[in-house]
PDB file of C-alpha atoms in Angstrom:
ATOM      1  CA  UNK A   1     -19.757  12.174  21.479  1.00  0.00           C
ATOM      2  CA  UNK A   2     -22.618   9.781  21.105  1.00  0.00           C
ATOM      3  CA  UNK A   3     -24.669   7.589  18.251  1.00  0.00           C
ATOM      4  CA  UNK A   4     -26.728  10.538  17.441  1.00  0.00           C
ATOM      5  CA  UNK A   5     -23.853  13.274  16.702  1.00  0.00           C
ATOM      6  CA  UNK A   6     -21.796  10.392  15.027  1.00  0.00           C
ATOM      7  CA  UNK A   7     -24.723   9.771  12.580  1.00  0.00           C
ATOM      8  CA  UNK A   8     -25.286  13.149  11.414  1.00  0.00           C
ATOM      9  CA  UNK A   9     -21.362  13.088  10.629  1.00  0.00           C
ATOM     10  CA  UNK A  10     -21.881   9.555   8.293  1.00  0.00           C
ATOM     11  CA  UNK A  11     -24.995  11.411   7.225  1.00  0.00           C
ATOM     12  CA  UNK A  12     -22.699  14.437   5.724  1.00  0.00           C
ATOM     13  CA  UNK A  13     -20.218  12.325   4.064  1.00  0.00           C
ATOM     14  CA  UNK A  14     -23.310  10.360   2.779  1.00  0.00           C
ATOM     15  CA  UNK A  15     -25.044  13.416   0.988  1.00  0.00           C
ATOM     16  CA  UNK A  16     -21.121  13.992  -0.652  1.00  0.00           C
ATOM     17  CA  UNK A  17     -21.056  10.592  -1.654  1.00  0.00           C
ATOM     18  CA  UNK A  18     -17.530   9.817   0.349  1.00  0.00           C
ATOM     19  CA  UNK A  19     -18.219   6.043   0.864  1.00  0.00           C
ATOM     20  CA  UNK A  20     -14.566   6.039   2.153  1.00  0.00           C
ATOM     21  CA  UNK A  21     -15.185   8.844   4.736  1.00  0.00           C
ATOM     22  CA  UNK A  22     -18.478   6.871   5.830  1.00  0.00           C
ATOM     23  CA  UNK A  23     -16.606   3.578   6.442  1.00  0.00           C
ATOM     24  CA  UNK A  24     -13.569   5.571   8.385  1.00  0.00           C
ATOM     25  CA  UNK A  25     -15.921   6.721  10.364  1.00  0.00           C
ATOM     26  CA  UNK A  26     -17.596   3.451  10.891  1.00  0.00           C
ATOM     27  CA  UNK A  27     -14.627   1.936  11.694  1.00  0.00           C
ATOM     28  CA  UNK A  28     -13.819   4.492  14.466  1.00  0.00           C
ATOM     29  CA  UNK A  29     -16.908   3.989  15.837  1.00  0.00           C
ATOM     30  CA  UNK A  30     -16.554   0.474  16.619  1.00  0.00           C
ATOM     31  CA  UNK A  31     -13.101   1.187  17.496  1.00  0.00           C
ATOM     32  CA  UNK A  32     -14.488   3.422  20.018  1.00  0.00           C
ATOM     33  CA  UNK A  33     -17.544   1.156  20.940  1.00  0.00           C
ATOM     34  CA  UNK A  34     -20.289   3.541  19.742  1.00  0.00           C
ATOM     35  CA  UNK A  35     -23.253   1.760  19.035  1.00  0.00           C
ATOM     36  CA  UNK A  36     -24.710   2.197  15.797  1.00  0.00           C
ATOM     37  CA  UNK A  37     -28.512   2.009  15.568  1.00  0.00           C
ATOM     38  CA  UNK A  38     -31.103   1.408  12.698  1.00  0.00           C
ATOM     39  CA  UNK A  39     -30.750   4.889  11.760  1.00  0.00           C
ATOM     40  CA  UNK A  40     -26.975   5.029  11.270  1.00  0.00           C
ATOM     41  CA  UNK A  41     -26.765   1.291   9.284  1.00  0.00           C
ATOM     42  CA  UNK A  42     -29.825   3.181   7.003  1.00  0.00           C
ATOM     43  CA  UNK A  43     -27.321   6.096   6.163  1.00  0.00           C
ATOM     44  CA  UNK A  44     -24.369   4.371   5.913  1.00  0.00           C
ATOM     45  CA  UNK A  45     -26.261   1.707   3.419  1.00  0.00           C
ATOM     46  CA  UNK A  46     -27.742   4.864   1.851  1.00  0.00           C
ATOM     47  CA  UNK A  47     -24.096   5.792   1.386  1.00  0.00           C
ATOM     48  CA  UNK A  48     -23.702   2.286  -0.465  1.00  0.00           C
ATOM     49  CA  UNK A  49     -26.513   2.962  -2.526  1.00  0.00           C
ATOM     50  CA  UNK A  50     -25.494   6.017  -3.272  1.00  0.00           C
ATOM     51  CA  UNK A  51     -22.409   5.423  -4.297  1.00  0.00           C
ATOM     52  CA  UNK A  52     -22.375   2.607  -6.250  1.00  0.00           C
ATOM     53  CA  UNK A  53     -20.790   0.601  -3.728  1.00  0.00           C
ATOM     54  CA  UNK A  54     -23.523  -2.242  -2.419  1.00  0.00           C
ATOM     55  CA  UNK A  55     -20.723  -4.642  -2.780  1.00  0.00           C
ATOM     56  CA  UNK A  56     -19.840  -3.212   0.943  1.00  0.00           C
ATOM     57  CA  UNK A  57     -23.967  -3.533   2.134  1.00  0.00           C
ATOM     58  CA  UNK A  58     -23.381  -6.884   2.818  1.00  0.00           C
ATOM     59  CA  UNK A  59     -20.985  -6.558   5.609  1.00  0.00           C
ATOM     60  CA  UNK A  60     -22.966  -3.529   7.232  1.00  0.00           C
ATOM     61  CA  UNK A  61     -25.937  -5.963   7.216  1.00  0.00           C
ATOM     62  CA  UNK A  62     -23.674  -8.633   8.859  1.00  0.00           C
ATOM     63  CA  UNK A  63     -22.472  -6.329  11.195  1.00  0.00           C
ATOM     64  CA  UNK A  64     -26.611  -5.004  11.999  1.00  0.00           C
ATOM     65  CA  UNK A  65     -27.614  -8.309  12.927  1.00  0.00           C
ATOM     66  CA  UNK A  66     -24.290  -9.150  15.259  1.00  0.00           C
ATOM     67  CA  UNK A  67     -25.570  -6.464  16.873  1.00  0.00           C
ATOM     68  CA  UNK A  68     -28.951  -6.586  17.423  1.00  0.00           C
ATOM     69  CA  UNK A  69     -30.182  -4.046  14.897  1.00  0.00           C
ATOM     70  CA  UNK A  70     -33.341  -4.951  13.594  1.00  0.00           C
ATOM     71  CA  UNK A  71     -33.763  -3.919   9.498  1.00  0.00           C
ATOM     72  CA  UNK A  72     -37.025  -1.670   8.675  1.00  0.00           C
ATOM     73  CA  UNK A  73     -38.838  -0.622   6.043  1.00  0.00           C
ATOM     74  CA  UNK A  74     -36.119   2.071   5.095  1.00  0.00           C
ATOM     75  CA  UNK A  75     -33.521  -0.376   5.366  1.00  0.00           C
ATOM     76  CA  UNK A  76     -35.066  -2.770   2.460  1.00  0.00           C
ATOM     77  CA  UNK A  77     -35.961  -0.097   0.293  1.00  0.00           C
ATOM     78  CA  UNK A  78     -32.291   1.403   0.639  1.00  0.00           C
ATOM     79  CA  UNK A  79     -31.099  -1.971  -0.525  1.00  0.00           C
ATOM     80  CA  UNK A  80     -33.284  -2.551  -3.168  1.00  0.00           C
ATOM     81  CA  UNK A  81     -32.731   1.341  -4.584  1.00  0.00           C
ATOM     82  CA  UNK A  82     -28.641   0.831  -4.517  1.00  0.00           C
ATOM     83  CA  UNK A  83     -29.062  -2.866  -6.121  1.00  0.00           C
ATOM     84  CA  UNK A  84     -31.523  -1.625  -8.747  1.00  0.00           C
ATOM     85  CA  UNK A  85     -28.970   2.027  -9.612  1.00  0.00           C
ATOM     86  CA  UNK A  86     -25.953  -0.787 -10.355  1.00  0.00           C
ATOM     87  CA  UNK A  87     -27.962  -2.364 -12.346  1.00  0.00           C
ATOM     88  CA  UNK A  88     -28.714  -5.698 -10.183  1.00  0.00           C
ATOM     89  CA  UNK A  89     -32.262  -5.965 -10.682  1.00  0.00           C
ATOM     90  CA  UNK A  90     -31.777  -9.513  -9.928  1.00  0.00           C
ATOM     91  CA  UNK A  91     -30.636  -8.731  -6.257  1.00  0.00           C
ATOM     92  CA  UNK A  92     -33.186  -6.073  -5.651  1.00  0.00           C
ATOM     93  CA  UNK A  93     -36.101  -8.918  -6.676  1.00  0.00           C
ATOM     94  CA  UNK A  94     -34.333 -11.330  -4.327  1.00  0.00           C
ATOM     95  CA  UNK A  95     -34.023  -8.743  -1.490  1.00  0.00           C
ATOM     96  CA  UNK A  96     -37.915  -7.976  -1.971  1.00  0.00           C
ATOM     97  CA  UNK A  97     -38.611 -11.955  -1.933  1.00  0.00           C
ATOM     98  CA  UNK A  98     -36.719 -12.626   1.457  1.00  0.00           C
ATOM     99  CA  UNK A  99     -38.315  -9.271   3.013  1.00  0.00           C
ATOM    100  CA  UNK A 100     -41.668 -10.027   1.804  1.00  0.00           C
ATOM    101  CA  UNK A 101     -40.521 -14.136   3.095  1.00  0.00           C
ATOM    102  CA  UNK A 102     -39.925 -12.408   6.763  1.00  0.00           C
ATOM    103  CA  UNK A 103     -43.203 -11.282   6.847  1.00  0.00           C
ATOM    104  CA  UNK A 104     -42.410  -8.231   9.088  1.00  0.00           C
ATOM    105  CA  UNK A 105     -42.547  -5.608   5.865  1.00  0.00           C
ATOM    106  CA  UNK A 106     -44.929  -5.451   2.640  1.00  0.00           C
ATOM    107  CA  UNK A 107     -43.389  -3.923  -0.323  1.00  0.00           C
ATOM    108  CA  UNK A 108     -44.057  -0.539  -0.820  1.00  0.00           C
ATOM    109  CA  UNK A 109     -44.587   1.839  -3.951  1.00  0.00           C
ATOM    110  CA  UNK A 110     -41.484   3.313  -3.307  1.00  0.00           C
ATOM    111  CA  UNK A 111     -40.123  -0.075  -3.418  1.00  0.00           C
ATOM    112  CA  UNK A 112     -42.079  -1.005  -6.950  1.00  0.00           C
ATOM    113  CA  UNK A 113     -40.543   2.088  -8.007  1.00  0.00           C
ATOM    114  CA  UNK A 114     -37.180   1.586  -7.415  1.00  0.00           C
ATOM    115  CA  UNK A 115     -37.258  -1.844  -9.486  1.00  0.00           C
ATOM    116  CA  UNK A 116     -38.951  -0.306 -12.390  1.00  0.00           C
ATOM    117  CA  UNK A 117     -36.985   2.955 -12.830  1.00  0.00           C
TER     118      UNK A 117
END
């Protein structure tokens, strides 16, 4: 069992919206010492966003940079979607300010949209 079968399981419970079943099987990951890469933090935040549940994004994002894991484009606009469907507009603009700050990324319309819907 590897990253890439392990993803497409997080991937699953992310379509059904089972933040739980996405952390569990986070958790068993690490216990295992799978490696997660961009790909799986992007669908387990997608999970988060999803969900409702950004109040657990922070730690995933914590946990991507302990580990190497550089953020991309998806990664930001996953963020700003899940802060923008709770209803934190605020935290979306500040996301976009720090990603547009890094200089690595330039806001999207995908992005825009997310904030204005």
């Amino acid at each position: 069992i590897n990253t890439v079968i392990y993803s497409t399981v997080l991937k699953g419970f992310a379509v059904m919206k089972c933040v739980n079943k996405v952390f569990q099987v986070y958790e068993e990951m690490r216990a295992i010492g799978i490696s997660c890469n961009t790909i799986t933090y992007n669908t387990m935040l997608d999970a988060c966003a999803k969900s409702c549940a950004m109040g657990r994004a922070s730690k995933l994002l914590e946990d991507m940079a302990e580990s190497c894991v550089e953020p991309d484009i998806i990664t930001y606009s996953t963020i700003i979607k899940g802060y923008c469907v709770e209803g934190d507009v605020d935290r979306a603009f500040h996301v976009l300010a720090e990603m547009k700050k890094d200089g690595k990324f330039q806001p999207d319309e995908i992005m825009y949209n997310s904030i204005l819907d």
